[in-house]
Amino acid sequence: MIKARRQLENVHSYEIPSFTRKDKIRLDLNESLFGCSPKVIEALREINTTDLDIYPEYDLLSKKIANNLSVKKENVLLTNGADDAIRIIIDTFIDRRDEILIPVPTYSMFELYSDLCGAWIKRIQYKEGFSFPINDILQNIGTWTKIVVIVNPASPLGTLIPEDYLIKILKKAKDSIVLLDETYWHFAGESHSGLLKKYKNLVIVQTFSKIFGLAGMRLGFILANESLMPEINKVAFPYAVTYPAVVAGYAALNDKGFIKEIVKKINIEKEFLCLNLRKSASRVHQTKTNFILADFGLKSDFVHKSLFKKGILVKNIGSMPLMDGFLRITVGTRKENKILIDAINDILE
Amino acid sequence: MIKARRQLENVHSYEIPSFTRKDKIRLDLNESLFGCSPKVIEALREINTTDLDIYPEYDLLSKKIANNLSVKKENVLLTNGADDAIRIIIDTFIDRRDEILIPVPTYSMFELYSDLCGAWIKRIQYKEGFSFPINDILQNIGTWTKIVVIVNPASPLGTLIPEDYLIKILKKAKDSIVLLDETYWHFAGESHSGLLKKYKNLVIVQTFSKIFGLAGMRLGFILANESLMPEINKVAFPYAVTYPAVVAGYAALNDKGFIKEIVKKINIEKEFLCLNLRKSASRVHQTKTNFILADFGLKSDFVHKSLFKKGILVKNIGSMPLMDGFLRITVGTRKENKILIDAINDILE
């Protein structure tokens, strides 16, 4: 009998859907429903057979990202999506039984990678009304704390953390890593990459999977002080990112107008979606992201399942803290949003 | 002062070149110098903006790989190159201080990922004349052995292991994982995937980075008994592989003639390269792979550095066990091989 290592007994794998999502209305995973920039496709068309036989090189894209966020190239490490970035940071700094502070509810991968390392996870719950538990977090930071996780804007809550809260945490946790996940920052308008210079304990994670419409490219990155990079590089894969992803990332960043256009579209559609869902849901949270939250109370499981039967995927987050009755719904195009609204009205009639 | 976890003190990161390799003659990393199949490029040209905004799905390619190697889809897990596959297997089965047997010399990533997990590494040296240390390995397999690493064909040695040796190891190590790296199998003509059905402790790693000419795609996979997959999946990334890599892998496997053609070309060029290097090197090993070994004795460091100055990259493996004086040279196209041979003659004159 071949046994996996003991720690895995406590780990639950991240479940990916067992069916194809391609022919469904995909409002469940906060992908972009607006596609990627056409400039990305143009750039990919230039790829030739001899571009692909070589191990990829990352210098150009790292520089581009650095310029874009006003940091140095030495502060950037490309990763195989944000998941890889989260794994790397946790695996670099967490020894077995080290403490990681995680505000909940949040993205499940933080706990999964913490469990893989045998971390001691301390969950700090958001307050009623979704307000950030700043005092609880500050009180819980100690010499034993190795990582404090902050997701901003938060998921699934969709709320924003004031910068002075972040600075308070960075100061209090000066001997710990503050892992700031900025997956959704473009929708809210600000990255905190400007704080990297001053706070050497700040590590930021970003991704091309959301607003850039490149989830299929698995492209993310870590921003960190250069003094942390030698250790981080021990845990990272030397060739984590593909050549097409490098090409795509570069072209995506070059298309300056694209982000603005998508944010505008998302905001219009978010408004439309919320306005219409308020007729059927008891509460609707509009959020600073590309998703919204709708509270269907006792009917939420029924709505979720009925939508699924109609080929419409939304995320049932009702089992998460504070999320009882809530569905998380990605903002789609007008066509998709209309289909969703009609389906919900139909289901609840 | 923020410290990484203790175990990292023992880990050296894999060094990637600090310069671009694109404008060099790349005979150092055993990439293909013959490009990928034109069918791959055709397939990539079909990718559109709405293909990339969705998290990738792997069913079609997993099935294709399974069919090709006569295993079940449930035995296949796609990975971010073979490196990711190696990491996953070691991280699934190795607890701190568990033993891993590694025949040396070998690919450095086995030790790196073992060190990350705090494994107890037992190196078993190949014999003089590069013969496989079958008895030493069999004698060292015990109840405390969690993984036995076998690379076949071996790198950097380029030698093949007889199937009956492999079966002896699989039988002796029946409560351990036998991690069989088949990165170079196409060049030697046989995969041992047929043994998967009978031996539940066999885990095979393969890649699209070598003969398929897709190193830039970061596509590899694990073949393992389905009973091992739930634990392996806890450690694997849910979305490790990109959508373009899925498209490329599928198209590459569909081009049946391509592999034969490349093997034929490599064999002709390998012959040409060896014939000519025998005039300058004291020993030349032709190998069952896409690289050869050439012994330049005391001059090997000088040859290596002089080639580098001329923009020709080869791998200096002289510090590895049994490899004193050897350079590892990837088989290139006729043009590249001629440039190399002329350069070496020039250097040694």
XYZ file of C-alpha atoms in Angstrom:
698
model
C 0.000 0.000 0.000
C 1.555 3.266 -1.128
C 0.695 6.180 1.107
C 0.950 9.879 0.377
C 2.681 12.031 2.953
C 0.782 12.445 6.194
C -0.010 16.133 5.819
C -2.170 15.422 2.756
C -4.775 13.751 4.969
C -5.832 17.272 5.975
C -5.894 18.619 2.431
C -8.898 18.727 0.140
C -8.135 19.156 -3.526
C -9.564 22.104 -5.431
C -12.426 20.671 -7.411
C -12.535 21.573 -11.060
C -15.852 21.065 -12.851
C -16.332 17.539 -14.163
C -18.211 18.826 -17.234
C -17.255 21.205 -20.010
C -18.123 24.826 -19.261
C -17.640 25.958 -22.848
C -21.236 25.623 -23.941
C -22.606 27.130 -20.718
C -23.288 30.687 -19.572
C -20.191 31.027 -17.368
C -20.989 33.407 -14.526
C -19.292 31.278 -11.866
C -15.505 31.837 -11.917
C -15.133 35.592 -12.534
C -13.481 35.087 -15.879
C -13.926 37.925 -18.313
C -16.898 37.375 -20.597
C -15.589 40.070 -22.913
C -12.614 38.208 -24.393
C -9.044 39.469 -24.561
C -7.661 42.373 -26.563
C -7.599 41.774 -30.336
C -3.988 42.992 -30.151
C -3.195 39.815 -28.211
C -4.557 37.644 -30.996
C -2.610 39.642 -33.578
C 0.585 39.089 -31.618
C -0.095 35.357 -31.197
C -0.550 35.002 -34.966
C 3.110 35.961 -35.376
C 4.343 32.907 -33.447
C 6.302 30.519 -35.607
C 7.633 26.958 -35.220
C 11.086 28.052 -34.136
C 9.706 30.341 -31.412
C 8.315 27.395 -29.505
C 11.233 24.967 -29.337
C 13.214 27.204 -26.965
C 12.733 27.536 -23.208
C 10.919 30.846 -22.751
C 12.625 34.071 -21.667
C 10.948 36.560 -19.394
C 13.026 39.708 -19.389
C 10.935 41.788 -21.786
C 7.619 41.085 -20.091
C 9.053 41.520 -16.594
C 10.386 44.938 -17.628
C 7.053 45.888 -19.152
C 5.150 44.938 -16.005
C 7.700 46.772 -13.863
C 7.372 49.951 -15.934
C 3.601 49.728 -15.837
C 3.492 49.531 -12.054
C 6.480 51.818 -11.384
C 8.656 49.171 -9.796
C 11.970 47.649 -10.867
C 12.361 44.573 -13.070
C 14.060 42.905 -10.098
C 10.766 43.163 -8.178
C 8.848 41.068 -10.718
C 8.573 37.286 -10.944
C 6.270 35.793 -13.580
C 4.164 32.859 -12.383
C 1.858 30.211 -13.775
C -1.239 32.243 -12.891
C -1.935 33.755 -9.482
C -2.348 30.262 -7.979
C 1.305 29.537 -8.601
C 2.201 32.915 -7.080
C 0.227 32.162 -3.915
C 1.786 28.694 -3.638
C 5.294 30.097 -4.048
C 4.908 32.733 -1.340
C 3.372 30.351 1.171
C 5.927 27.640 0.391
C 8.828 30.094 0.681
C 7.931 31.434 4.103
C 5.817 28.859 5.918
C 7.421 26.126 7.984
C 5.240 23.442 9.512
C 3.122 24.947 12.316
C 3.954 28.545 11.344
C 0.976 30.861 11.565
C -0.807 32.394 8.600
C -3.621 34.910 9.182
C -6.432 34.657 6.662
C -9.449 36.971 6.700
C -12.512 34.935 5.719
C -14.509 34.382 3.610
C -11.876 34.249 0.876
C -10.440 32.361 -2.090
C -10.003 28.694 -1.160
C -6.462 28.337 -2.496
C -4.960 30.243 0.448
C -6.061 27.528 2.841
C -5.207 24.731 0.424
C -1.584 25.828 -0.022
C -1.303 26.578 3.699
C -2.505 23.071 4.472
C 0.021 21.590 2.054
C 2.783 23.281 4.069
C 1.302 22.257 7.407
C 0.657 25.870 8.408
C -1.311 26.874 11.439
C -4.209 28.757 9.866
C -5.861 31.504 11.880
C -9.078 32.654 10.265
C -10.223 36.187 11.052
C -13.812 36.732 10.083
C -15.034 39.851 8.279
C -17.623 41.825 10.270
C -21.365 41.891 9.672
C -21.971 44.316 6.821
C -18.760 42.994 5.220
C -16.525 45.485 6.978
C -12.840 44.640 7.206
C -11.799 43.244 10.631
C -8.868 45.620 11.006
C -8.691 45.510 14.803
C -8.927 41.729 14.988
C -6.133 41.432 12.476
C -3.860 43.943 14.201
C -4.433 42.231 17.540
C -3.578 38.835 16.118
C -0.294 39.776 14.472
C 2.591 38.550 16.606
C 6.159 37.351 16.343
C 4.774 33.912 15.448
C 2.878 35.260 12.430
C 4.682 34.430 9.182
C 2.102 35.634 6.638
C -0.916 37.948 6.703
C -3.178 37.488 3.682
C -5.046 40.494 2.322
C -7.238 40.288 -0.779
C -8.118 43.702 -2.157
C -10.689 44.051 -3.604
C -11.826 41.066 -1.585
C -13.453 37.980 -3.054
C -16.185 36.879 -2.628
C -17.070 40.037 -0.651
C -16.107 42.539 -3.331
C -15.198 45.181 -0.754
C -12.192 47.523 -0.692
C -9.719 48.049 2.134
C -8.655 51.638 2.905
C -4.947 52.228 2.306
C -4.361 53.363 5.875
C -5.568 49.950 7.102
C -3.068 48.301 4.808
C -0.275 50.535 6.095
C -1.217 49.781 9.700
C -0.946 46.076 8.938
C 2.362 46.482 7.093
C 3.793 48.348 10.090
C 2.491 45.966 12.729
C 3.544 42.891 10.735
C 6.998 44.232 9.950
C 8.672 40.856 10.530
C 6.002 38.952 8.603
C 5.051 38.826 4.956
C 1.918 40.737 4.008
C 0.609 38.846 0.980
C -1.617 41.263 -0.923
C -3.705 39.633 -3.633
C -4.705 42.274 -6.193
C -6.479 39.956 -8.636
C -9.368 42.408 -9.058
C -7.593 45.763 -8.699
C -8.305 47.074 -12.196
C -12.034 47.064 -11.502
C -11.526 49.192 -8.387
C -8.985 51.518 -9.938
C -5.891 51.239 -7.772
C -2.945 48.948 -7.193
C -0.862 49.407 -4.061
C 2.388 48.617 -5.844
C 3.579 52.086 -4.819
C 3.971 50.779 -1.257
C 6.575 48.177 -2.282
C 9.466 50.606 -2.071
C 8.768 51.559 1.511
C 7.560 48.232 2.924
C 9.965 45.349 2.401
C 7.483 42.887 3.884
C 4.869 43.563 1.195
C 4.402 40.906 -1.475
C 1.788 41.561 -4.164
C 0.130 38.992 -6.419
C -1.548 39.975 -9.687
C -2.996 38.111 -12.659
C -3.897 38.406 -16.341
C -6.847 36.024 -15.834
C -9.532 38.565 -15.031
C -9.785 41.949 -16.758
C -7.283 41.009 -19.481
C -9.445 38.035 -20.458
C -6.469 35.658 -20.413
C -7.463 32.954 -17.911
C -6.491 30.355 -20.509
C -2.931 31.725 -20.606
C -2.104 31.055 -16.940
C -0.174 34.247 -16.446
C 0.325 35.931 -13.123
C 3.162 37.550 -11.233
C 4.661 38.333 -7.866
C 5.858 41.813 -6.926
C 8.301 41.764 -4.034
C 11.316 43.515 -2.653
C 14.478 42.315 -4.413
C 15.913 41.143 -1.081
C 13.213 38.447 -0.935
C 13.727 37.221 -4.500
C 16.654 34.805 -3.965
C 14.569 32.751 -1.531
C 11.387 33.057 -3.593
C 13.297 31.850 -6.649
C 14.246 28.632 -4.883
C 10.600 27.643 -4.727
C 9.487 29.023 -8.108
C 9.761 27.032 -11.311
C 12.556 28.257 -13.561
C 10.223 28.127 -16.585
C 6.758 28.614 -15.126
C 5.250 30.639 -17.946
C 4.830 29.742 -21.635
C 6.133 31.693 -24.601
C 2.613 32.450 -25.914
C 1.710 33.805 -22.460
C 4.714 36.141 -22.603
C 3.658 37.347 -26.047
C 0.054 37.758 -24.903
C 0.931 39.572 -21.692
C 3.159 42.001 -23.537
C 0.541 42.768 -26.181
C -2.174 43.099 -23.544
C -0.195 45.712 -21.624
C 0.467 47.592 -24.845
C -3.247 48.006 -25.537
C -3.796 50.894 -23.129
C -7.358 51.580 -24.200
C -8.570 48.029 -23.617
C -8.701 48.079 -19.815
C -10.651 51.351 -19.736
C -13.116 50.011 -22.253
C -13.693 46.781 -20.297
C -14.093 48.600 -16.978
C -16.672 50.867 -18.612
C -18.590 47.921 -20.064
C -18.468 45.998 -16.781
C -19.754 49.001 -14.845
C -22.692 49.486 -17.193
C -23.539 45.788 -17.099
C -23.076 45.583 -13.330
C -25.590 48.401 -12.924
C -28.023 46.663 -15.264
C -27.622 43.328 -13.502
C -28.033 44.732 -10.002
C -31.042 46.846 -10.952
C -32.826 43.803 -12.332
C -31.767 41.356 -9.627
C -33.102 43.665 -6.919
C -36.566 42.654 -8.092
C -35.936 38.999 -7.174
C -33.128 38.950 -4.584
C -33.589 40.294 -1.080
C -30.130 41.913 -1.067
C -27.737 42.736 -3.908
C -24.136 43.867 -3.423
C -22.754 45.737 -6.389
C -19.010 45.456 -5.425
C -15.813 46.980 -6.853
C -15.084 43.944 -9.041
C -16.425 42.009 -12.035
C -18.911 40.089 -9.917
C -21.897 40.872 -7.734
C -23.539 39.132 -4.782
C -27.241 38.354 -4.638
C -29.041 37.022 -1.593
C -31.821 34.560 -2.399
C -32.223 33.478 1.225
C -33.690 30.021 1.677
C -34.224 29.712 -2.059
C -30.552 30.152 -3.009
C -29.718 26.445 -3.393
C -32.836 26.012 -5.486
C -31.988 28.993 -7.683
C -28.417 27.752 -8.080
C -29.498 24.253 -9.111
C -32.281 25.450 -11.377
C -29.905 27.818 -13.166
C -27.470 24.934 -13.593
C -30.183 22.866 -15.258
C -30.687 25.713 -17.707
C -26.959 25.770 -18.503
C -26.261 28.897 -16.449
C -23.378 28.658 -13.995
C -23.159 30.881 -10.919
C -21.216 30.262 -7.712
C -23.056 29.068 -4.628
C -21.086 30.544 -1.746
C -23.783 30.013 0.890
C -21.608 27.756 3.019
C -18.928 30.435 3.502
C -18.926 32.643 6.627
C -21.351 35.624 6.315
C -22.489 34.354 2.928
C -25.609 32.441 3.919
C -28.140 32.696 1.091
C -25.746 34.399 -1.322
C -24.902 33.528 -4.891
C -21.817 35.083 -6.490
C -22.509 36.092 -10.071
C -19.888 37.201 -12.595
C -20.950 40.231 -14.655
C -21.498 39.035 -18.226
C -22.298 40.743 -21.485
C -25.792 42.221 -21.931
C -26.912 39.059 -23.693
C -25.748 36.777 -20.889
C -27.074 39.046 -18.172
C -30.500 39.111 -19.813
C -30.561 35.324 -20.084
C -29.679 35.096 -16.396
C -32.317 37.594 -15.280
C -35.033 35.954 -17.356
C -34.029 32.533 -16.020
C -34.153 33.695 -12.400
C -37.547 35.340 -12.899
C -38.741 32.152 -14.519
C -37.400 29.980 -11.666
C -38.930 32.121 -8.919
C -42.328 32.496 -10.527
C 14.311 40.630 9.189
C 12.026 38.322 7.260
C 13.327 34.799 7.002
C 12.367 32.076 4.576
C 11.559 28.669 6.024
C 14.533 26.820 7.449
C 14.650 24.055 4.851
C 15.453 26.560 2.096
C 18.916 27.097 3.594
C 19.847 23.744 2.008
C 18.305 24.528 -1.366
C 20.088 26.058 -4.327
C 17.877 27.555 -6.967
C 18.022 26.305 -10.543
C 20.000 28.918 -12.389
C 18.519 30.122 -15.634
C 20.855 31.919 -18.033
C 21.211 35.623 -17.310
C 21.527 36.427 -21.038
C 19.215 35.814 -23.975
C 19.862 32.499 -25.725
C 17.827 33.417 -28.790
C 20.694 34.734 -30.883
C 23.043 31.902 -29.852
C 23.662 28.396 -31.190
C 21.708 26.567 -28.480
C 23.273 23.137 -27.966
C 23.082 23.274 -24.161
C 19.577 22.378 -22.983
C 18.515 19.526 -25.293
C 15.735 21.539 -26.828
C 14.791 20.529 -30.344
C 16.641 22.570 -32.942
C 14.176 21.400 -35.573
C 11.115 23.391 -34.482
C 7.668 21.988 -33.824
C 5.236 20.450 -36.303
C 3.734 22.982 -38.764
C 0.386 21.428 -37.808
C 0.855 22.934 -34.348
C 1.244 26.410 -35.802
C -1.820 25.883 -38.002
C -3.855 24.905 -34.951
C -2.605 27.873 -32.921
C -3.661 30.243 -35.703
C -7.277 29.212 -35.036
C -7.239 30.577 -31.483
C -9.579 33.492 -30.997
C -10.193 36.083 -28.274
C -13.034 34.169 -26.658
C -10.946 30.971 -26.424
C -8.556 32.571 -23.994
C -10.838 34.139 -21.399
C -11.954 30.759 -20.034
C -10.034 28.524 -17.618
C -8.609 25.733 -19.786
C -10.124 22.254 -20.030
C -7.998 19.176 -20.363
C -10.276 16.283 -21.218
C -9.612 16.095 -24.951
C -5.834 16.178 -24.661
C -5.782 13.756 -21.717
C -7.820 11.305 -23.777
C -5.548 11.745 -26.773
C -2.427 11.071 -24.693
C -4.107 8.072 -23.066
C -5.034 6.587 -26.445
C -1.554 7.170 -27.768
C 0.096 5.320 -24.896
C -2.641 2.699 -24.422
C -3.642 3.785 -20.946
C -6.886 5.216 -19.586
C -7.735 8.912 -19.410
C -7.852 8.492 -15.630
C -4.141 7.662 -15.668
C -3.165 11.011 -17.200
C -2.537 14.326 -15.456
C -1.318 17.274 -17.534
C 1.439 19.332 -15.912
C 3.297 22.588 -16.462
C 6.203 20.798 -18.138
C 8.027 17.789 -16.720
C 9.449 19.944 -13.897
C 5.968 20.433 -12.494
C 5.355 16.684 -12.803
C 8.516 15.867 -10.849
C 7.640 18.409 -8.165
C 4.131 17.034 -7.806
C 5.240 13.425 -7.369
C 7.945 14.250 -4.849
C 5.648 16.612 -2.944
C 2.829 14.058 -2.884
C 4.847 11.212 -1.429
C 7.830 12.653 0.453
C 7.548 13.613 4.095
C 10.467 15.317 5.792
C 13.345 12.806 6.205
C 11.747 10.221 3.886
C 14.237 8.547 1.613
C 14.474 9.076 -2.127
C 16.943 7.007 -4.189
C 18.498 8.940 -7.058
C 20.957 7.355 -9.477
C 23.593 9.960 -10.364
C 24.626 11.791 -12.446
C 21.145 13.038 -13.326
C 18.895 16.035 -13.923
C 19.325 18.546 -11.093
C 15.618 19.114 -10.460
C 15.207 15.764 -8.693
C 17.507 16.887 -5.911
C 16.118 20.402 -5.855
C 12.519 19.289 -5.307
C 13.658 16.634 -2.841
C 15.513 19.293 -0.866
C 12.420 21.507 -0.852
C 10.517 18.667 0.842
C 13.336 17.917 3.275
C 13.865 14.456 1.815
C 16.757 12.223 2.729
C 18.507 11.857 -0.620
C 20.480 8.688 -1.260
C 22.610 9.000 -4.379
C 23.502 5.774 -6.155
C 26.300 6.277 -8.623
C 26.285 4.785 -12.122
C 29.174 2.403 -12.751
C 32.309 3.119 -14.747
C 31.430 2.691 -18.402
C 28.035 4.268 -17.576
C 26.396 0.954 -16.716
C 23.257 1.089 -14.606
C 23.876 0.303 -10.898
C 21.074 -2.242 -10.696
C 22.454 -4.218 -7.755
C 23.230 -1.137 -5.682
C 19.716 0.114 -6.253
C 18.039 -3.184 -5.414
C 20.116 -3.482 -2.255
C 19.200 0.007 -1.132
C 15.438 -0.293 -1.528
C 13.842 -0.766 1.866
C 10.645 -0.078 3.750
C 11.961 3.445 4.378
C 12.310 4.178 0.651
C 9.479 6.386 -0.588
C 10.637 7.068 -4.158
C 13.101 5.476 -6.564
C 13.987 7.766 -9.465
C 14.765 6.222 -12.850
C 15.515 8.328 -15.909
C 15.329 6.328 -19.137
C 17.044 7.109 -21.435
C 19.255 8.664 -18.789
C 20.508 12.230 -18.875
C 23.308 13.251 -19.080
C 24.510 9.664 -19.669
C 22.236 8.914 -22.596
C 22.122 5.206 -21.749
C 19.123 2.853 -21.735
C 17.958 0.584 -18.922
C 16.853 -2.955 -19.856
C 13.173 -3.586 -19.122
C 13.943 -6.518 -16.839
C 15.962 -4.183 -14.578
C 12.977 -1.879 -14.392
C 10.687 -4.787 -13.504
C 13.086 -5.978 -10.808
C 13.002 -2.503 -9.278
C 9.210 -2.254 -9.524
C 8.895 -5.599 -7.722
C 11.440 -4.864 -5.019
C 10.062 -1.356 -4.428
C 6.444 -2.494 -4.349
C 5.593 -0.197 -1.415
C 7.465 2.758 -2.907
C 6.884 4.943 -5.915
C 9.094 4.248 -8.919
C 9.299 7.602 -10.674
C 10.246 6.888 -14.280
C 11.250 9.960 -16.259
C 10.797 9.258 -19.970
C 11.701 12.724 -21.241
C 13.851 11.260 -24.046
C 11.971 8.054 -24.863
C 11.019 8.924 -28.449
C 14.682 9.011 -29.439
C 15.211 5.499 -28.063
C 11.997 4.065 -29.439
C 10.106 2.767 -26.431
C 7.953 4.004 -23.569
C 7.272 1.676 -20.661
C 3.712 2.901 -20.246
C 2.611 -0.703 -20.877
C 3.837 -1.560 -17.366
C 1.394 0.836 -15.689
C -1.433 -1.644 -15.681
C 0.523 -4.284 -13.808
C 2.596 -2.111 -11.457
C 0.576 0.276 -9.334
C 3.737 1.847 -7.912
C 4.923 3.034 -11.320
C 4.604 6.744 -12.068
C 5.817 7.960 -15.459
C 6.730 11.524 -16.427
C 6.821 12.650 -20.051
C 7.155 15.984 -21.836
C 6.451 17.823 -25.080
C 9.632 19.915 -24.616
C 12.070 17.700 -26.480
C 11.180 15.821 -29.668
C 7.928 17.763 -30.176
C 9.861 21.039 -30.177
C 7.485 22.642 -27.670
C 9.735 23.666 -24.762
C 8.123 27.107 -24.914
C 4.701 25.568 -24.268
C 5.520 24.082 -20.859
C 3.546 20.900 -21.429
C 4.237 17.640 -19.674
C 2.219 14.933 -17.994
C 2.125 12.283 -15.314
C 0.972 8.735 -16.005
C -0.069 6.916 -12.836
C -2.455 4.342 -11.541
C -5.880 5.886 -10.931
C -5.700 4.904 -7.251
C -2.853 7.410 -6.788
C -4.597 10.282 -8.571
C -6.734 11.655 -5.701
C -3.604 12.320 -3.622
C -1.587 13.554 -6.598
C -4.400 15.970 -7.442
C -4.146 17.590 -4.026
C -0.657 18.784 -4.851
C -1.176 19.566 -8.543
C -2.469 22.928 -9.743
C -6.075 22.767 -10.934
C -5.162 24.790 -14.048
C -1.489 24.037 -14.626
C -1.518 24.039 -18.408
C -2.501 26.812 -20.830
C -5.131 26.611 -23.547
C -2.555 27.130 -26.352
C -0.520 24.254 -24.894
C -3.594 22.014 -25.027
C -4.181 22.981 -28.654
C -0.497 22.482 -29.493
C -0.216 19.122 -27.734
C -3.303 17.804 -29.504
C -2.090 18.924 -32.934
C 1.406 17.566 -32.259
C 0.058 14.102 -31.433
C -2.085 14.181 -34.562
C 0.943 14.667 -36.795
C 2.044 11.042 -36.769
C 4.765 11.474 -39.379
C 6.536 14.279 -37.531
C 8.194 12.211 -34.794
C 9.578 9.684 -37.271
C 10.955 12.458 -39.413
C 12.667 14.175 -36.479
C 14.143 10.920 -35.161
C 15.541 10.222 -38.613
C 17.047 13.704 -38.884
C 18.504 13.534 -35.374
C 20.085 10.146 -36.073
C 21.732 11.369 -39.261
C 23.001 14.507 -37.540
C 24.133 12.598 -34.462
C 26.217 10.334 -36.689
C 27.683 13.343 -38.480
C 28.451 15.134 -35.217
C 30.067 12.117 -33.559
C 32.132 11.242 -36.601
C 33.562 14.736 -36.719
C 34.017 15.211 -32.968
C 36.028 11.988 -32.737
C 38.821 13.890 -34.458
C 39.057 16.379 -31.580
C 37.570 14.699 -28.488
C 39.233 11.738 -26.801
C 35.913 9.952 -26.270
C 32.507 10.497 -27.853
C 29.297 8.843 -26.631
C 26.615 8.703 -29.288
C 23.638 7.966 -26.888
C 19.990 7.071 -27.474
C 18.823 10.687 -27.176
C 19.078 14.059 -28.904
C 22.419 14.843 -27.287
C 25.906 13.379 -27.314
C 28.804 13.457 -24.862
C 32.304 14.478 -25.843
C 35.343 14.178 -23.594
C 37.836 17.003 -23.987
C 39.804 16.015 -20.884
C 41.740 18.841 -19.290
C 40.738 21.167 -22.105
C 36.991 20.857 -21.568
C 36.552 24.040 -19.526
C 38.592 25.923 -22.093
C 36.569 24.494 -24.985
C 33.313 25.308 -23.169
C 34.318 28.919 -22.494
C 35.777 29.472 -25.949
C 32.611 28.169 -27.575
C 30.588 30.509 -25.367
C 32.636 33.453 -26.576
C 31.764 32.458 -30.127
C 28.057 32.384 -29.245
C 27.842 28.585 -29.113
C 26.242 27.119 -25.991
C 27.019 23.574 -24.826
C 26.626 22.132 -21.323
C 29.684 21.709 -19.143
C 28.874 18.676 -17.000
C 32.453 18.048 -15.861
C 31.617 18.519 -12.191
C 29.057 15.682 -12.196
C 30.038 12.164 -11.062
C 31.740 10.148 -13.861
C 31.557 13.166 -16.154
C 35.027 14.620 -15.659
C 36.133 16.248 -18.904
C 32.794 15.806 -20.660
C 30.691 18.349 -22.476
C 27.055 17.534 -23.261
C 26.107 18.701 -26.727
C 22.589 18.805 -28.143
C 22.327 17.512 -31.705
C 21.535 20.483 -33.933
C 20.741 20.903 -37.593
C 23.540 20.348 -40.124
C 24.236 24.066 -40.204
C 24.600 24.324 -36.418
C 26.620 21.145 -36.169
C 29.057 22.390 -38.794
C 29.466 25.713 -36.992
C 30.188 23.802 -33.776
C 32.713 21.450 -35.363
C 34.540 24.263 -37.116
C 34.599 26.275 -33.906
C 36.037 23.372 -31.884
C 38.694 22.698 -34.514
C 39.508 26.368 -34.484
C 39.729 26.486 -30.670
C 41.938 23.414 -30.402
C 44.326 24.398 -33.182
